[in-house]
Short mmCIF file of C-alpha atoms in Angstrom, two decimals:
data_model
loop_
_atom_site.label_atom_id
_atom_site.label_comp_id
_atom_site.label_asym_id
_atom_site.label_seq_id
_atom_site.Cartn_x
_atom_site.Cartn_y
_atom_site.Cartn_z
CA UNK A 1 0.00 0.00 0.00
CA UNK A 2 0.84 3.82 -0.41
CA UNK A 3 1.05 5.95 2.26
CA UNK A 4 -0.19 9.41 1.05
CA UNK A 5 0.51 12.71 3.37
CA UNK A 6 -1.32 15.77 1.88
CA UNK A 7 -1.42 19.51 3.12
CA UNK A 8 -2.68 21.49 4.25
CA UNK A 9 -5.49 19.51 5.81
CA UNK A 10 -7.47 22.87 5.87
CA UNK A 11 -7.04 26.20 4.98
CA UNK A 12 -9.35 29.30 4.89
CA UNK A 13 -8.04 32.17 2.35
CA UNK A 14 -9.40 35.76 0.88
CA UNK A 15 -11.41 35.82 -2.85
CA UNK A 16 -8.54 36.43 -5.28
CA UNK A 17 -5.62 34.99 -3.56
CA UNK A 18 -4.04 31.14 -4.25
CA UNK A 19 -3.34 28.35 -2.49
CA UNK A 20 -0.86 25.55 -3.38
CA UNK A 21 -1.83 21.73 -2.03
CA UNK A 22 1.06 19.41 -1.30
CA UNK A 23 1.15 15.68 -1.84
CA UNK A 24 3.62 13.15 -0.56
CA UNK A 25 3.93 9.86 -1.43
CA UNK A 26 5.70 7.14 0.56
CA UNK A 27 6.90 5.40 -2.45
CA UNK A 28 7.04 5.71 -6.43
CA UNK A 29 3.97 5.70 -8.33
CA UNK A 30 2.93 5.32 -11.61
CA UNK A 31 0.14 7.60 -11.31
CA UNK A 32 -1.52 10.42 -9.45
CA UNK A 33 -4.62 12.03 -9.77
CA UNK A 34 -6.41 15.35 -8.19
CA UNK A 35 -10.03 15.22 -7.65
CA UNK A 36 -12.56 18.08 -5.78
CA UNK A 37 -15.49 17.45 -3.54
CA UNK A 38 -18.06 19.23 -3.16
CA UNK A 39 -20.08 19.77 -0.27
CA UNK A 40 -22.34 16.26 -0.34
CA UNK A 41 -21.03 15.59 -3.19
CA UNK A 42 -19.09 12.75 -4.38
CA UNK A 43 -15.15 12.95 -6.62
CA UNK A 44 -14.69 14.57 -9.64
CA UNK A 45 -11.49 14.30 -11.11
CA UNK A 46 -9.64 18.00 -11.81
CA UNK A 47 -6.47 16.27 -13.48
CA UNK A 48 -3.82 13.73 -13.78
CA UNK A 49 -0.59 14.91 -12.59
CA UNK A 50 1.93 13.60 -15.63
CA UNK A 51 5.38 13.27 -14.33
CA UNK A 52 7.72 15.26 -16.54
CA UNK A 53 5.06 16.75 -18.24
CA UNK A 54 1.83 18.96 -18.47
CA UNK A 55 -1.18 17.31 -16.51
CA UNK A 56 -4.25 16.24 -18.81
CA UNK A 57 -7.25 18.46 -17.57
CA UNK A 58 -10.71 16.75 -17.52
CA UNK A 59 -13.51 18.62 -18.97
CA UNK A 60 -14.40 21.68 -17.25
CA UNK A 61 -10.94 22.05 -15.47
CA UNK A 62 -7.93 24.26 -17.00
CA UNK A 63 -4.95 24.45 -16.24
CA UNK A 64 -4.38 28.63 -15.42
CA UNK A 65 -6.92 27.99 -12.79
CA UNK A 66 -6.05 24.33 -11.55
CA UNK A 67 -1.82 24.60 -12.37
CA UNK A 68 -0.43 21.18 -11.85
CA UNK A 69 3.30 19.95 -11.02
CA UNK A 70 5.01 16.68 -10.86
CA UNK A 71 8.62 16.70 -10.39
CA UNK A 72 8.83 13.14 -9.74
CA UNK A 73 7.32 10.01 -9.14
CA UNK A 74 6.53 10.91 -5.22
CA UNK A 75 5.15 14.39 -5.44
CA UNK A 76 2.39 16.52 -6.73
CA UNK A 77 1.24 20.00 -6.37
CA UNK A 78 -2.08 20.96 -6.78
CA UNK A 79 -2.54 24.96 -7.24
CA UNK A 80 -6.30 26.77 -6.73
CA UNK A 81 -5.98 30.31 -8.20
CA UNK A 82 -7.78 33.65 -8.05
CA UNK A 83 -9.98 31.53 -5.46
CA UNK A 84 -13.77 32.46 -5.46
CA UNK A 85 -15.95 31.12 -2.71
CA UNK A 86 -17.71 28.76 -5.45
CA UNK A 87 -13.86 26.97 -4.82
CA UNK A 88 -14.59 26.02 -1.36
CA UNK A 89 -14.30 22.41 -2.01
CA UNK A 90 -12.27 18.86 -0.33
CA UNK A 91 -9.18 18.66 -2.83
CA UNK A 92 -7.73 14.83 -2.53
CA UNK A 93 -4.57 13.27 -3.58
CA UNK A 94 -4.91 10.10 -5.33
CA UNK A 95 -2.29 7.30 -6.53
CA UNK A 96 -2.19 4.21 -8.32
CA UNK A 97 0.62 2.12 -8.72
CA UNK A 98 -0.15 -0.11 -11.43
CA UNK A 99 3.10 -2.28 -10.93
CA UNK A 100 1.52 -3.31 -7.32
CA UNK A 101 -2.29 -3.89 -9.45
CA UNK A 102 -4.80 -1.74 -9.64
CA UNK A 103 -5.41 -0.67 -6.23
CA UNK A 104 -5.83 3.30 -5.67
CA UNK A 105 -5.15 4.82 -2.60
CA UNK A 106 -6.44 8.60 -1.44
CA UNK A 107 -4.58 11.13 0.64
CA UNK A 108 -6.84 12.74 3.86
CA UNK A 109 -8.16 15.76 1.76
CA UNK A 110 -7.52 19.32 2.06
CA UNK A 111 -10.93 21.07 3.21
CA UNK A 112 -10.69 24.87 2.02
CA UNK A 113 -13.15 27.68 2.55
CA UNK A 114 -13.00 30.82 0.58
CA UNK A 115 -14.35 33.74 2.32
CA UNK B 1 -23.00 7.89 -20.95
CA UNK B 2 -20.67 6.58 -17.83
CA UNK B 3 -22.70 6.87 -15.31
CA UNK B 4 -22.59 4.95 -11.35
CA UNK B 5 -25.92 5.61 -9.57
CA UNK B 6 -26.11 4.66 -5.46
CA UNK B 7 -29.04 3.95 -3.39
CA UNK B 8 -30.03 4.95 -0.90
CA UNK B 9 -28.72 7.97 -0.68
CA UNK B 10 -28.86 7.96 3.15
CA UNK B 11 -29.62 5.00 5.55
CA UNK B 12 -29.91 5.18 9.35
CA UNK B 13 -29.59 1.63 11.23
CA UNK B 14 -29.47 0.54 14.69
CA UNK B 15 -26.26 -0.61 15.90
CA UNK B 16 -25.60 -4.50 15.28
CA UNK B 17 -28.07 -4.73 12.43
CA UNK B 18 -27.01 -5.45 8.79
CA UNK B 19 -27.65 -3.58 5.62
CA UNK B 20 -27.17 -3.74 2.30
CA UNK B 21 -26.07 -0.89 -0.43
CA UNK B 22 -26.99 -0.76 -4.06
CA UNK B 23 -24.74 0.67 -6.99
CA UNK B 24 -25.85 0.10 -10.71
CA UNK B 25 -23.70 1.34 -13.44
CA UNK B 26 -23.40 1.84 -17.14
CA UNK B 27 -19.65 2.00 -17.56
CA UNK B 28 -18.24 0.67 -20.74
CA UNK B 29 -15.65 -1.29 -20.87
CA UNK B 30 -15.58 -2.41 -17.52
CA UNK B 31 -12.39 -2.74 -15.75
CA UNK B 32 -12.96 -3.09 -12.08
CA UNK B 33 -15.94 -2.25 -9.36
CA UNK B 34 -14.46 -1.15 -5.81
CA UNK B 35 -15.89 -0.07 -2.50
CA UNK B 36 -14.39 2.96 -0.81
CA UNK B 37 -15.18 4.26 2.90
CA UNK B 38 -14.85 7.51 3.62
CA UNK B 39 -15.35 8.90 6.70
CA UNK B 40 -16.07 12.73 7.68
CA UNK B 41 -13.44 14.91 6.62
CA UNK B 42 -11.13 11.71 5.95
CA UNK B 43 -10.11 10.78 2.28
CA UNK B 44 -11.62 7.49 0.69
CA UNK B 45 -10.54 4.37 1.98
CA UNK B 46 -10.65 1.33 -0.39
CA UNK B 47 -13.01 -2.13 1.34
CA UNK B 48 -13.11 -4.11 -1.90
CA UNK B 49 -12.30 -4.02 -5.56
CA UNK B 50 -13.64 -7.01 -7.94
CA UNK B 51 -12.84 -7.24 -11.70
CA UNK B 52 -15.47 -8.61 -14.10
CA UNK B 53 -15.00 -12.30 -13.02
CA UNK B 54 -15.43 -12.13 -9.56
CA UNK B 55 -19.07 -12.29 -8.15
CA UNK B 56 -18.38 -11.95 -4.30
CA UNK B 57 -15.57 -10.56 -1.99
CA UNK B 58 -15.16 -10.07 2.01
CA UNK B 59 -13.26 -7.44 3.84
CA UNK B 60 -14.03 -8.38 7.23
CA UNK B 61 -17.83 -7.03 8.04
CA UNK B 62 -18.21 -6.09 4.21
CA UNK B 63 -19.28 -8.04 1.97
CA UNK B 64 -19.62 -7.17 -1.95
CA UNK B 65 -21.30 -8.48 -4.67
CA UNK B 66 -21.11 -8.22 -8.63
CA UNK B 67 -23.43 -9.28 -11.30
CA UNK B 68 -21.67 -8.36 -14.38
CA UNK B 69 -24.99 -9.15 -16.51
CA UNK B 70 -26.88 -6.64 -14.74
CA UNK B 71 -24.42 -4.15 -13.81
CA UNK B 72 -25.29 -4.19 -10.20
CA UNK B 73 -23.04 -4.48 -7.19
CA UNK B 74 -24.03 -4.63 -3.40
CA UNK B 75 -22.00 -3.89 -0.34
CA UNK B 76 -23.61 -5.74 2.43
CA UNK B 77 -22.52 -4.78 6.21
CA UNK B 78 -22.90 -7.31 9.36
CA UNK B 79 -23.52 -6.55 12.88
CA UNK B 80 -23.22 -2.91 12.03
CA UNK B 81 -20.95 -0.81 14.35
CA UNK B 82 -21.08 2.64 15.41
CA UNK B 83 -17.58 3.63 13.72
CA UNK B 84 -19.13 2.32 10.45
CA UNK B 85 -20.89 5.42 10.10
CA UNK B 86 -19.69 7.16 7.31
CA UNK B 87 -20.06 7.57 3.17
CA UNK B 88 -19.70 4.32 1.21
CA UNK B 89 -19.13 4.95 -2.41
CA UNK B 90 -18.99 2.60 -5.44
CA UNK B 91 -16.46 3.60 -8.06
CA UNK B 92 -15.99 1.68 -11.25
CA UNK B 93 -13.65 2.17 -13.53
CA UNK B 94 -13.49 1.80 -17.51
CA UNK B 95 -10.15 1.23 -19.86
CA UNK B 96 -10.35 4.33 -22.01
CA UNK B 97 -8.87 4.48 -25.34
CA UNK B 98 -5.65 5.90 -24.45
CA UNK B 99 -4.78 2.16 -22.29
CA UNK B 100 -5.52 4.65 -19.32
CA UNK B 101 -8.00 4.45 -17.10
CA UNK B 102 -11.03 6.31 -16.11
CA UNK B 103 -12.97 6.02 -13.07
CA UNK B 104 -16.67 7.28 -12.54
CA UNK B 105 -17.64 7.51 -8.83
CA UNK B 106 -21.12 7.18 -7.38
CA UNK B 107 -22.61 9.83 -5.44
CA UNK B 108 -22.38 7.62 -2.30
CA UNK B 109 -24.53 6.51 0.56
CA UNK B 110 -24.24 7.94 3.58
CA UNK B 111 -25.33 5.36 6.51
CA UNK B 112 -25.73 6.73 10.13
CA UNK B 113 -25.44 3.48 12.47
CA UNK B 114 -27.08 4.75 16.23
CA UNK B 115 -26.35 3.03 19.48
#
């Protein structure tokens, strides 16, 4: 299994500004993912994180609002910008390592509220 | 369309009593069907995941099902307890084009078990 450690765990920030979202992962994985929550609702995936490349965006996510990074194999960045309270959202970390099967683990969520 | 449709949406259930959660899908082609838990500001936490041959698999208390003619799937608790409270949701995932794969999550049930 993959330990994930994403942060901040919660964060409450001013209309306009950014915030980046870390995510660790114990180990090298073949894949990572960002997905938002919404309150009650379930995932929806923003992006895969590409390592050594530019993340592929699902429909309805872009990347000057949603800028991705992958260095390597263990981390991720997630960045929210010019936050509007319609933002205010869980933000998870997920990873699948398909050399260990198909298995895909999820880090504890960042909770932010935009005020 | 993808789509992975829960019921109920909400449950409440006296401690030690069973219950049993639906998820039907139209996800094409099928990879895998898995079982998350995620409790209240916690990220998912996988309970099962079945591929298209396998019609039954235990975690423990949890028990899941898989009909691959129907495209239905149950997750069936025993002798509920009260940290089982939480959001159970059923997220199946489809090989996409690309050899990548895609995963459409239900919108989850969210069972209350009371002492």
């Amino acid at each position: 299994s993959a330990v994930i450690s994403q942060k901040p765990s919660r964060d409450i920030c001013q209309r306009g500004t950014s915030l980046t979202i870390q995510c660790q992962v114990d180990s090298q994985v073949t894949m990572m993912f960002w997905y938002r929550q919404q309150p009650g609702q379930s995932l929806t995936l923003i992006a895969t994180a590409n390592q050594g490349s530019e993340a592929t965006y699902e429909s309805g996510f872009v990347i000057d609002k949603f800028p991705i990074s992958r260095p390597n194999l263990t981390f991720s960045t997630l960045t929210v910008s010019n936050m509007s309270p319609e933002d205010s959202s869980i933000y998870l970390c997920s990873v699948e390592d398909l050399r260990g099967g198909t298995e895909a683990f999820f880090g504890q969520g960042t909770r932010l509220t935009v005020v | 369309k993808n789509q992975v449709e829960q019921s109920p949406q909400s449950l409440i259930i006296l401690e030690g009593k069973n219950c049993t959660l639906q998820c039907n899908y139209t996800v094409s082609p099928f990879s895998n069907l898995r079982w998350y838990k995620q409790d209240t500001g916690r990220g998912p936490v996988s309970l099962t995941i079945m591929t298209f041959s396998e019609n039954t698999k235990s975690n423990g208390r949890y028990t899941a099902t898989l009909d691959a003619d129907t495209k239905q799937s149950s997750l069936h608790i025993t002798a509920s307890q009260l940290s089982d409270s939480a959001s159970y949701i059923c997220v199946v995932s489809a090989l996409g084009p690309s050899g990548t794969y895609k995963y459409i999550f239900g919108t989850g049930t969210r069972l209350k078990v009371l002492a």
